Amino acid sequence: MSEIETPYRYDALCAGEIESRWQSRWLADQAFRAPNPGDPGFSIAKPKYYILDMFPYPSGAGLHVGHPEGYTATDIVSRYKTMRGFNVLHPMGWDAFGLPAEQYAVQTGVHPAVTTRAAIDNFRRQLQRLGFAYDWSREFGTIDPEYYRWTQSIWLRAYHAYYDSVQQRARPIAQLEELIAKENRMISIDGVEIPWVSCTPMQRQAHLDTHRLAYLGFQTVNWCPALGTVLANEEIIDGRSERGGHAVFRMPLRQWMFRITAYAQRLLDDLALVEWPDSTRAMQAGWIGRSEGAEVRFAIEGFGALAVFTTRPDTLFGATYMVVAPEHPLVEWVQARDATRQDLRDYVTWSRNRSDIDRQAESRVKTGVSLGVVARNPATGESIPVWTADYVLMAYGTGAIMAVPAHDERDFAFAKTFNLPIRDVVSASDGSEWTGEVATSEPGIACNSRNDQVAIDGLPTNEATAKMIKWLGASGFGAHRVQFRLRDWLFSRQRYWGEPFPVVFDDRGMHFPVAESSLPVRLPALDDYAPVQSDHPTPPLGKAIEWVQTTAGEAGVDSNLLAPSTPVRREINTMPGWAGSCWYYLRYCDPKNSTRFVGKEAERYWMGDRGVDLYIGGSEHAVLHLLYARFWHKMLFDLGEVGTPEPFAKLFHQGMITSYAFERVDGSLVPTDQVREVEGGWIEIATGGSVKRVIAKMSKSLKNVVTTDEVVAEFGADTMRLYEMYMGPLADSKPWNTRDIAGVFRFLQRVWRLAIDERSGSVTLAREANADIERRLHRTIHKVAQDIERLAMNTAIAALIEMVNAATRPTQMKDPSDGGLTEDQMRRFLCALSPFAPHIAEELWLRIGAQGSAREASWPAVDPAMLTDDSIEMPVQIQGKIRARVAVPSGADAAEIERIVLSDPKVQELLEGRAPRKAIIVPNRMVNLLV
RNA sequence: AGGCCUGUGGCGGAAUUGGCAGACGCAGCGGACUUAAAAUCCGCAGAGCUCACCCUCAUCCGGGUUCAAGUCCCGGCAGGCCUACCA
């Protein structure tokens, strides 16, 4: 029936037809192509605006409604900025190497190259169906050899660089070599000092290798047998792998590392340069973990000095024992001296085999073994016992601590467990006596802390600390020291689906870089790419025997380094999934460049002074991706490859889109499809028991995942975009409620009806502008602009709805020829609507016969005079309660307002003849009379 | 255990700087149109009361600052996120 009566209604079918038509046209016209400097159509007069979405990882499951939240927001900003006259860069591409793709491939038995391409095609189709204004000519994937060629190239730059700690920046390692040669420095080879000129080439290379920013390090790594790979610290959550939640063990291994620790201070300091959420900066600062204190050396007879790091050198007099990590060299030294120490051997083995989860499960239970050696406390001169315990971590500080049980909870617990002496050296600031029951780590007043050379008794903690550091320096027992929690970044993975390292090994085990001109080192095709489940890391690339076993010439090593016929084997580890996303934003500036990873001019133009202008993505990347990318960027900055110290000027995290689930009385969750809505609530169909609606993450098991394909089919892309933005503040997490979509869908139908007669399809516009409507239109356009600038899309849409409601005439059904807006007004309204619902805006623009297109139009001008009223109704409070409202001319000053208000009969009646003691007048806001 | 964030109608949310709490939407109720329904349009709508109010109470709970507090401060409670033996 309704089809017959209103064949020209804006319904899902109509929306789908309009949207597909415009989408094909935008693609065919390359409508959102951003010209680079030098390209046709480029105008230097336009300011640039670089707006970026976090690199998506296309999964086989495709897009659910959570994915496009951020993309919709960036799309609105990008369309708006274009209308404001900016040259907008808004690109999209694919982060496609890495664990999930490989695991999916192993599961399905289809090669990751195939599944990944299929996932990308599906993602692209789904994004294009939402009408996003991406410059698709800049699209690339991390798996494209033309892309990872440059990922390898940047890695090589780090390989060929070292960190100059004096200049505090990265420099080419060739310069370090020159410097060492010039000064003929002494080089320590196996504990012997040899002058540089006397070193063999191999010794020289080995020495330089210890300085590279990308270096091969032998250290304890996080080994995850279930995933068949090692993981970075950042990839471990609660002692389990971030992906899959598998157990992780520590094991020493030779792996490629990045010297990110050299950048710790700058990564911390430069957080002040960026406009990022405070929480994200706090998380990064926390991860970098700067602490200030002292290094103190304790003498152990026969062994030498045992160095510790402490933030509380003021408690040195209270150090009654020491503890080293089970992996500490001192433990080996003790074992080497005394082979009968079976208890020690057992403890070391036991603690090594314990996964991090085990350690955390029995979190505060202290275990350990005495080493049977003593160290000399430099402050007291006492001999104190040295223990080993796994509560001391090899990876932090020096892997050894001085234990001050009176003032450290962990040391206190350990001392109580093993009956070690406890000495109070800090009394509470309020002068109260120490109870001896618990450790007190708060600052206080030093006590029991004096010797022949130094006394800090009576000093507050900060002064005591400073004095002790001074004494340590003077006496040669230690020095001031800054310690970071951040550790070097483990960059090798024992996986197939990743970028190969451009490096080979000769039969002596020395490594040699592949020459820049021989890149990319292509990932070999491999039929059996499954990870090898074993107790030892076994990279699958090892199976590509013909690829691995090659010659220096074949691999592309510079013939000055190795003769071309030298047999070499390739590195068989691959880079982690993070590699490609560390610099993709730079490649977008100049994606087709075949001579550089990004052209200098393109990089200077798009990155400008501060980098990407707006970067939107999830807060789950607050530490990992954002820290890694900043690190790569700073290396490139130091080496003169990019012009900004930071990559992302402004960062914003969209919230998570959640869904509803249902909870039984006992708290267990019921899948959505097993629940029925009844009067006043919901019941579980199977049992009839009543259940409560709760907010939950979208998950397959709860059957509450909503896909973009479903929503687009039912309502169209414009409605989908509008609802995503209308749900609530962009930063908040908010539940998807399919029922609510109808509201914004009805809004678009009203917009349509404002211009198109549903029965005839003819255009309906007002002949004359209504003054009130005109006023409202100016205000709407003004508010929408302001709201987009602050990413408050929800209130911008509310303003658009109000506008349409005001313009919709009750008479419309009766007299379709009388529209609510004139053509000129409609055109301006469509401009404001266009960033949010671009398809319907373009379509109506065309139908009302406006020139050009909605997306290319300039943002409509707002007349400031239209934003204020002649008269304002001001609330009048008496004793702080609103008792009356009085009309006051806008712009009236306080004295005039007071006069008008006091002469108002209503106010006089309420005052009952009393004269106000005081009148508080806030022009345009309110009046408060106190009597 | 510590750090950070959030808490407003039946629901999602608004209130940009301390200044009319609840914009806008969903769900609900009433009306117009219709034989009827759908759709559409108009209206009502925090709670209470002596139901039109200009009354009383209301922004998780308890205090405080202020002429004025959802907003600022202190102390709780609840939920979320992060970190978690980092010396």
CSV table of N, CA and C (backbone and C1' of nucleotides) in Angstrom, one decimal, chain A residues 9 310-311 363 366 391-393 396 401 410 485 487 726-727 729 740 743 746 750 753 783 794-795 801-802 805 810 813 882-883 885 906 920 925-926 928 930, chain B residues 1 4 11-17 19-21 23-27 32 36-42 54-57 67-68 81-87:
chain,number,residue,atom,x,y,z
A,9,ARG,N,9.3,7.7,-1.5
A,9,ARG,CA,9.8,7.8,-0.2
A,9,ARG,C,11.3,7.4,0.0
A,310,THR,N,69.2,2.0,43.5
A,310,THR,CA,68.2,2.3,44.5
A,310,THR,C,67.7,3.7,44.4
A,311,THR,N,66.4,3.8,44.6
A,311,THR,CA,65.8,5.2,44.6
A,311,THR,C,66.0,5.8,46.0
A,363,SER,N,51.9,-14.6,44.1
A,363,SER,CA,52.5,-13.3,44.0
A,363,SER,C,53.4,-13.0,45.2
A,366,LYS,N,57.5,-15.2,49.2
A,366,LYS,CA,58.9,-15.0,48.9
A,366,LYS,C,59.6,-16.3,49.0
A,391,TYR,N,62.2,-12.6,43.3
A,391,TYR,CA,61.5,-11.3,43.4
A,391,TYR,C,62.4,-10.1,42.8
A,392,VAL,N,63.6,-10.5,42.6
A,392,VAL,CA,64.5,-9.5,42.0
A,392,VAL,C,64.6,-9.9,40.5
A,393,LEU,N,64.4,-8.9,39.6
A,393,LEU,CA,64.3,-9.2,38.2
A,393,LEU,C,65.6,-8.8,37.5
A,396,TYR,N,65.7,-5.4,35.3
A,396,TYR,CA,65.6,-4.1,35.7
A,396,TYR,C,66.8,-3.7,36.5
A,401,ILE,N,69.8,-6.0,44.2
A,401,ILE,CA,69.3,-4.9,45.1
A,401,ILE,C,70.0,-5.0,46.4
A,410,ARG,N,58.6,-5.5,50.2
A,410,ARG,CA,59.1,-6.8,49.6
A,410,ARG,C,60.2,-7.3,50.4
A,485,ARG,N,62.4,2.0,33.3
A,485,ARG,CA,61.7,0.7,33.3
A,485,ARG,C,61.7,0.1,31.9
A,487,ARG,N,62.6,-1.2,28.4
A,487,ARG,CA,63.7,-2.1,28.0
A,487,ARG,C,63.8,-2.1,26.5
A,726,TYR,N,25.6,9.6,16.5
A,726,TYR,CA,24.6,10.2,17.3
A,726,TYR,C,24.5,9.5,18.7
A,727,MET,N,25.1,8.3,18.7
A,727,MET,CA,25.0,7.4,19.9
A,727,MET,C,25.4,8.2,21.2
A,729,PRO,N,29.0,10.7,23.0
A,729,PRO,CA,30.4,11.3,22.8
A,729,PRO,C,31.3,10.3,22.1
A,740,ASP,N,17.2,2.1,18.3
A,740,ASP,CA,17.4,3.5,18.3
A,740,ASP,C,17.7,4.1,16.9
A,743,GLY,N,15.4,6.4,14.8
A,743,GLY,CA,15.3,7.8,15.0
A,743,GLY,C,16.1,8.6,14.0
A,746,ARG,N,14.5,8.1,10.5
A,746,ARG,CA,13.3,9.0,10.3
A,746,ARG,C,13.7,10.4,10.0
A,750,ARG,N,12.7,12.8,6.9
A,750,ARG,CA,12.2,14.1,7.0
A,750,ARG,C,13.0,15.1,6.1
A,753,ARG,N,11.8,14.5,2.6
A,753,ARG,CA,10.5,15.0,2.4
A,753,ARG,C,10.4,16.5,2.4
A,783,LYS,N,26.6,26.1,14.8
A,783,LYS,CA,26.8,25.1,15.8
A,783,LYS,C,27.4,23.8,15.3
A,794,ASN,N,27.7,14.1,18.0
A,794,ASN,CA,26.3,13.8,18.5
A,794,ASN,C,25.5,15.1,18.7
A,795,THR,N,26.1,16.2,19.2
A,795,THR,CA,25.3,17.4,19.4
A,795,THR,C,25.1,18.1,18.0
A,801,ILE,N,18.9,17.9,13.5
A,801,ILE,CA,17.5,17.4,13.7
A,801,ILE,C,16.5,18.5,14.1
A,802,GLU,N,17.0,19.4,15.0
A,802,GLU,CA,16.2,20.5,15.4
A,802,GLU,C,15.8,21.4,14.2
A,805,ASN,N,13.2,19.7,12.1
A,805,ASN,CA,11.9,19.6,12.8
A,805,ASN,C,11.3,21.0,12.7
A,810,PRO,N,3.6,21.3,9.3
A,810,PRO,CA,2.5,20.4,9.5
A,810,PRO,C,1.6,20.3,8.2
A,813,MET,N,1.9,17.5,4.2
A,813,MET,CA,1.2,16.5,3.5
A,813,MET,C,0.0,17.0,2.7
A,882,ILE,N,14.9,30.4,41.5
A,882,ILE,CA,14.3,31.1,40.4
A,882,ILE,C,12.8,31.3,40.7
A,883,ARG,N,12.5,32.6,40.7
A,883,ARG,CA,11.1,33.0,41.0
A,883,ARG,C,10.4,33.7,39.9
A,885,ARG,N,10.8,35.3,35.4
A,885,ARG,CA,11.6,35.5,34.2
A,885,ARG,C,11.2,36.9,33.6
A,906,LYS,N,6.1,41.7,38.6
A,906,LYS,CA,6.2,40.3,39.2
A,906,LYS,C,7.3,40.3,40.2
A,920,ILE,N,23.2,40.2,42.0
A,920,ILE,CA,24.3,39.6,41.2
A,920,ILE,C,23.7,39.5,39.8
A,925,ARG,N,22.9,35.8,31.2
A,925,ARG,CA,22.8,34.5,32.0
A,925,ARG,C,21.6,34.5,33.0
A,926,MET,N,21.8,35.3,34.0
A,926,MET,CA,20.8,35.3,35.1
A,926,MET,C,21.0,36.5,36.1
A,928,ASN,N,20.5,37.4,40.3
A,928,ASN,CA,20.2,36.8,41.6
A,928,ASN,C,20.1,38.0,42.6
A,930,LEU,N,19.5,39.3,46.4
A,930,LEU,CA,19.5,38.9,47.8
A,930,LEU,C,18.9,40.0,48.7
B,1,A,P,43.1,-4.4,48.2
B,1,A,O5',44.5,-3.8,47.8
B,1,A,C5',45.4,-3.4,48.9
B,1,A,C4',46.7,-2.9,48.2
B,1,A,C3',46.5,-1.6,47.4
B,1,A,O3',46.5,-0.4,48.2
B,1,A,C1',47.8,-3.2,46.2
B,4,C,P,45.4,9.5,40.5
B,4,C,O5',44.8,9.2,39.0
B,4,C,C5',45.4,9.8,37.9
B,4,C,C4',44.7,9.2,36.6
B,4,C,C3',43.2,9.5,36.5
B,4,C,O3',42.9,10.8,36.0
B,4,C,C1',43.6,7.2,36.1
B,11,C,P,16.8,4.1,33.2
B,11,C,O5',17.1,3.8,31.6
B,11,C,C5',17.5,2.5,31.2
B,11,C,C4',17.8,2.5,29.7
B,11,C,C3',18.8,3.5,29.2
B,11,C,O3',20.1,3.1,29.4
B,11,C,C1',16.9,3.7,27.9
B,12,G,P,21.3,4.1,29.7
B,12,G,O5',21.6,4.7,28.2
B,12,G,C5',22.0,3.8,27.2
B,12,G,C4',22.3,4.6,25.9
B,12,G,C3',23.1,5.9,26.1
B,12,G,O3',24.4,5.7,26.2
B,12,G,C1',21.2,6.4,24.8
B,13,G,P,25.4,6.7,27.0
B,13,G,O5',25.3,8.0,26.1
B,13,G,C5',25.5,9.3,26.6
B,13,G,C4',24.7,10.2,25.7
B,13,G,C3',24.8,11.7,26.1
B,13,G,O3',25.8,12.3,25.4
B,13,G,C1',22.5,11.0,26.1
B,14,A,P,26.6,13.5,26.0
B,14,A,O5',25.5,14.7,26.1
B,14,A,C5',25.1,15.3,24.8
B,14,A,C4',24.2,16.5,25.1
B,14,A,C3',24.8,17.6,26.0
B,14,A,O3',25.7,18.4,25.2
B,14,A,C1',22.5,17.2,26.5
B,15,A,P,27.0,19.0,25.9
B,15,A,O5',26.4,19.9,27.0
B,15,A,C5',25.7,21.1,26.6
B,15,A,C4',25.1,21.8,27.8
B,15,A,C3',26.1,22.0,28.9
B,15,A,O3',26.9,23.2,28.7
B,15,A,C1',24.1,21.2,29.8
B,16,U,P,28.3,23.4,29.2
B,16,U,O5',29.2,22.8,28.1
B,16,U,C5',30.5,22.2,28.3
B,16,U,C4',31.6,23.0,27.6
B,16,U,C3',31.7,24.4,28.0
B,16,U,O3',33.1,24.8,28.1
B,16,U,C1',31.3,24.3,25.7
B,17,U,P,33.9,24.4,29.4
B,17,U,O5',34.3,25.9,29.9
B,17,U,C5',35.3,25.9,31.0
B,17,U,C4',35.1,27.2,31.7
B,17,U,C3',33.9,27.2,32.7
B,17,U,O3',34.4,27.8,34.0
B,17,U,C1',33.8,29.1,31.3
B,19,G,P,28.1,27.1,34.6
B,19,G,O5',26.8,28.0,35.0
B,19,G,C5',25.8,27.4,35.9
B,19,G,C4',24.6,28.3,36.0
B,19,G,C3',24.2,28.9,34.6
B,19,G,O3',22.8,28.9,34.6
B,19,G,C1',24.7,30.6,36.1
B,20,C,P,21.9,27.7,34.1
B,20,C,O5',20.5,28.3,34.4
B,20,C,C5',20.0,28.4,35.7
B,20,C,C4',18.5,28.0,35.7
B,20,C,C3',18.2,26.6,35.1
B,20,C,O3',17.1,26.1,35.8
B,20,C,C1',17.1,28.2,33.8
B,21,A,P,17.3,25.3,37.1
B,21,A,O5',18.0,23.9,36.6
B,21,A,C5',17.2,23.1,35.8
B,21,A,C4',18.1,22.4,34.8
B,21,A,C3',17.4,21.4,33.9
B,21,A,O3',16.9,22.1,32.7
B,21,A,C1',19.2,20.3,34.9
B,23,A,P,14.8,17.5,27.4
B,23,A,O5',15.1,18.3,26.0
B,23,A,C5',15.2,19.7,26.1
B,23,A,C4',16.3,20.2,25.1
B,23,A,C3',16.3,19.5,23.7
B,23,A,O3',15.3,20.0,22.8
B,23,A,C1',18.5,19.6,24.5
B,24,C,P,14.2,19.1,22.1
B,24,C,O5',15.1,18.0,21.4
B,24,C,C5',15.8,18.4,20.2
B,24,C,C4',16.7,17.3,19.7
B,24,C,C3',16.0,15.9,19.6
B,24,C,O3',15.2,15.8,18.5
B,24,C,C1',18.0,15.7,20.7
B,25,G,P,13.8,14.9,18.6
B,25,G,O5',14.4,13.4,18.7
B,25,G,C5',15.1,12.8,17.6
B,25,G,C4',15.7,11.5,18.0
B,25,G,C3',14.8,10.5,18.5
B,25,G,O3',14.1,9.8,17.5
B,25,G,C1',16.7,10.6,19.9
B,26,C,P,12.7,9.1,17.8
B,26,C,O5',13.1,7.9,18.7
B,26,C,C5',13.9,6.8,18.1
B,26,C,C4',14.1,5.8,19.2
B,26,C,C3',12.9,5.2,19.8
B,26,C,O3',12.3,4.2,19.0
B,26,C,C1',14.5,5.7,21.5
B,27,A,P,10.7,4.1,18.9
B,27,A,O5',10.3,3.6,20.4
B,27,A,C5',10.6,2.3,20.8
B,27,A,C4',10.4,2.1,22.2
B,27,A,C3',9.0,2.5,22.7
B,27,A,O3',8.0,1.5,22.5
B,27,A,C1',10.6,3.5,24.1
B,32,A,P,-8.9,13.0,17.4
B,32,A,O5',-8.1,13.7,16.2
B,32,A,C5',-8.3,15.1,16.0
B,32,A,C4',-7.4,15.5,14.8
B,32,A,C3',-7.7,14.8,13.5
B,32,A,O3',-8.7,15.3,12.8
B,32,A,C1',-5.3,14.9,14.0
B,36,A,P,-11.7,5.4,11.1
B,36,A,O5',-10.9,4.0,11.2
B,36,A,C5',-11.2,3.1,12.2
B,36,A,C4',-10.4,1.8,12.1
B,36,A,C3',-8.9,2.0,12.2
B,36,A,O3',-8.5,2.0,13.5
B,36,A,C1',-9.4,0.7,10.3
B,37,A,P,-7.3,2.9,14.0
B,37,A,O5',-6.0,2.1,13.3
B,37,A,C5',-5.5,0.9,13.9
B,37,A,C4',-4.6,0.2,13.0
B,37,A,C3',-3.3,0.9,12.6
B,37,A,O3',-2.4,0.7,13.7
B,37,A,C1',-4.3,0.0,10.7
B,38,A,P,-1.3,1.8,13.9
B,38,A,O5',-0.3,1.8,12.7
B,38,A,C5',0.5,0.6,12.5
B,38,A,C4',1.1,0.7,11.1
B,38,A,C3',2.0,1.9,10.8
B,38,A,O3',3.3,1.8,11.3
B,38,A,C1',0.5,1.5,9.0
B,39,A,P,4.0,3.1,12.0
B,39,A,O5',4.1,4.1,10.8
B,39,A,C5',5.0,3.8,9.7
B,39,A,C4',4.8,4.8,8.6
B,39,A,C3',4.9,6.2,8.9
B,39,A,O3',6.2,6.7,9.0
B,39,A,C1',2.9,5.9,7.7
B,40,U,P,6.6,7.8,10.1
B,40,U,O5',5.8,9.1,9.6
B,40,U,C5',6.1,9.7,8.4
B,40,U,C4',5.1,10.8,8.1
B,40,U,C3',5.0,11.8,9.1
B,40,U,O3',6.0,12.8,9.0
B,40,U,C1',2.8,11.1,8.6
B,41,C,P,6.6,13.5,10.2
B,41,C,O5',5.5,14.5,10.7
B,41,C,C5',5.1,15.7,9.9
B,41,C,C4',3.9,16.3,10.4
B,41,C,C3',3.9,16.7,11.9
B,41,C,O3',4.5,17.9,12.1
B,41,C,C1',1.9,15.5,11.4
B,42,C,P,5.2,18.2,13.5
B,42,C,O5',4.0,18.4,14.4
B,42,C,C5',3.1,19.6,14.2
B,42,C,C4',2.0,19.5,15.2
B,42,C,C3',2.4,19.4,16.7
B,42,C,O3',2.8,20.7,17.2
B,42,C,C1',0.7,17.9,16.3
B,54,C,P,5.2,27.3,37.1
B,54,C,O5',6.3,27.7,37.9
B,54,C,C5',7.3,28.4,38.5
B,54,C,C4',6.9,29.3,39.6
B,54,C,C3',6.2,28.7,40.8
B,54,C,O3',6.9,29.2,42.0
B,54,C,C1',5.1,30.7,40.0
B,55,C,P,7.9,28.1,42.6
B,55,C,O5',7.0,27.2,43.5
B,55,C,C5',6.4,27.8,44.7
B,55,C,C4',5.9,26.7,45.6
B,55,C,C3',7.0,25.7,45.9
B,55,C,O3',7.9,26.1,46.9
B,55,C,C1',5.0,24.6,45.4
B,56,U,P,9.4,25.7,46.9
B,56,U,O5',9.4,24.2,47.3
B,56,U,C5',9.0,23.8,48.6
B,56,U,C4',9.0,22.3,48.7
B,56,U,C3',10.3,21.6,48.2
B,56,U,O3',11.3,21.7,49.2
B,56,U,C1',8.4,20.5,47.3
B,57,C,P,12.8,21.7,48.8
B,57,C,O5',13.0,20.2,48.2
B,57,C,C5',12.8,19.1,49.1
B,57,C,C4',12.9,17.8,48.3
B,57,C,C3',14.2,17.7,47.4
B,57,C,O3',15.3,17.3,48.1
B,57,C,C1',12.2,17.0,46.2
B,67,C,P,29.1,34.1,49.1
B,67,C,O5',27.6,33.9,48.5
B,67,C,C5',26.5,34.3,49.2
B,67,C,C4',25.3,34.2,48.3
B,67,C,C3',25.2,32.9,47.5
B,67,C,O3',24.5,31.9,48.3
B,67,C,C1',24.9,34.7,46.0
B,68,A,P,25.0,30.4,48.2
B,68,A,O5',24.8,30.0,46.7
B,68,A,C5',23.4,29.8,46.2
B,68,A,C4',23.4,29.5,44.8
B,68,A,C3',24.3,28.4,44.3
B,68,A,O3',23.6,27.2,44.5
B,68,A,C1',24.7,30.2,42.9
B,81,C,P,37.5,-3.3,31.9
B,81,C,O5',38.7,-2.2,31.6
B,81,C,C5',38.8,-1.5,30.4
B,81,C,C4',39.8,-0.4,30.5
B,81,C,C3',41.2,-0.8,30.9
B,81,C,O3',41.9,-1.4,29.8
B,81,C,C1',40.6,1.0,32.2
B,82,C,P,43.0,-2.5,30.0
B,82,C,O5',44.2,-1.7,30.7
B,82,C,C5',44.9,-0.7,29.9
B,82,C,C4',45.8,0.1,30.9
B,82,C,C3',46.9,-0.7,31.6
B,82,C,O3',47.9,-1.0,30.7
B,82,C,C1',45.8,0.7,33.1
B,83,U,P,48.7,-2.5,30.9
B,83,U,O5',49.5,-2.2,32.3
B,83,U,C5',50.5,-1.3,32.4
B,83,U,C4',50.9,-1.0,33.8
B,83,U,C3',51.4,-2.3,34.5
B,83,U,O3',52.7,-2.7,34.2
B,83,U,C1',50.0,-1.0,35.9
B,84,A,P,53.0,-4.3,34.0
B,84,A,O5',53.0,-4.8,35.5
B,84,A,C5',53.8,-4.2,36.5
B,84,A,C4',53.3,-4.4,37.8
B,84,A,C3',53.4,-5.8,38.4
B,84,A,O3',54.7,-6.1,38.7
B,84,A,C1',51.3,-4.8,39.0
B,85,C,P,55.2,-7.5,39.1
B,85,C,O5',56.2,-7.0,40.1
B,85,C,C5',55.8,-5.9,41.0
B,85,C,C4',56.6,-6.1,42.3
B,85,C,C3',58.1,-5.9,42.1
B,85,C,O3',58.5,-4.9,43.1
B,85,C,C1',57.6,-7.9,43.3
B,86,C,P,58.1,-3.4,42.9
B,86,C,O5',59.1,-3.0,41.7
B,86,C,C5',60.5,-2.8,41.9
B,86,C,C4',61.0,-1.8,40.8
B,86,C,C3',59.9,-0.7,40.5
B,86,C,O3',60.3,0.6,40.9
B,86,C,C1',60.5,-2.0,38.5
B,87,A,P,61.1,1.5,41.1
B,87,A,O5',61.8,1.0,42.4
B,87,A,C5',63.2,1.3,42.6
B,87,A,C4',63.6,0.5,43.8
B,87,A,C3',65.1,0.4,43.9
B,87,A,O3',65.7,1.5,44.6
B,87,A,C1',64.3,-1.8,44.0
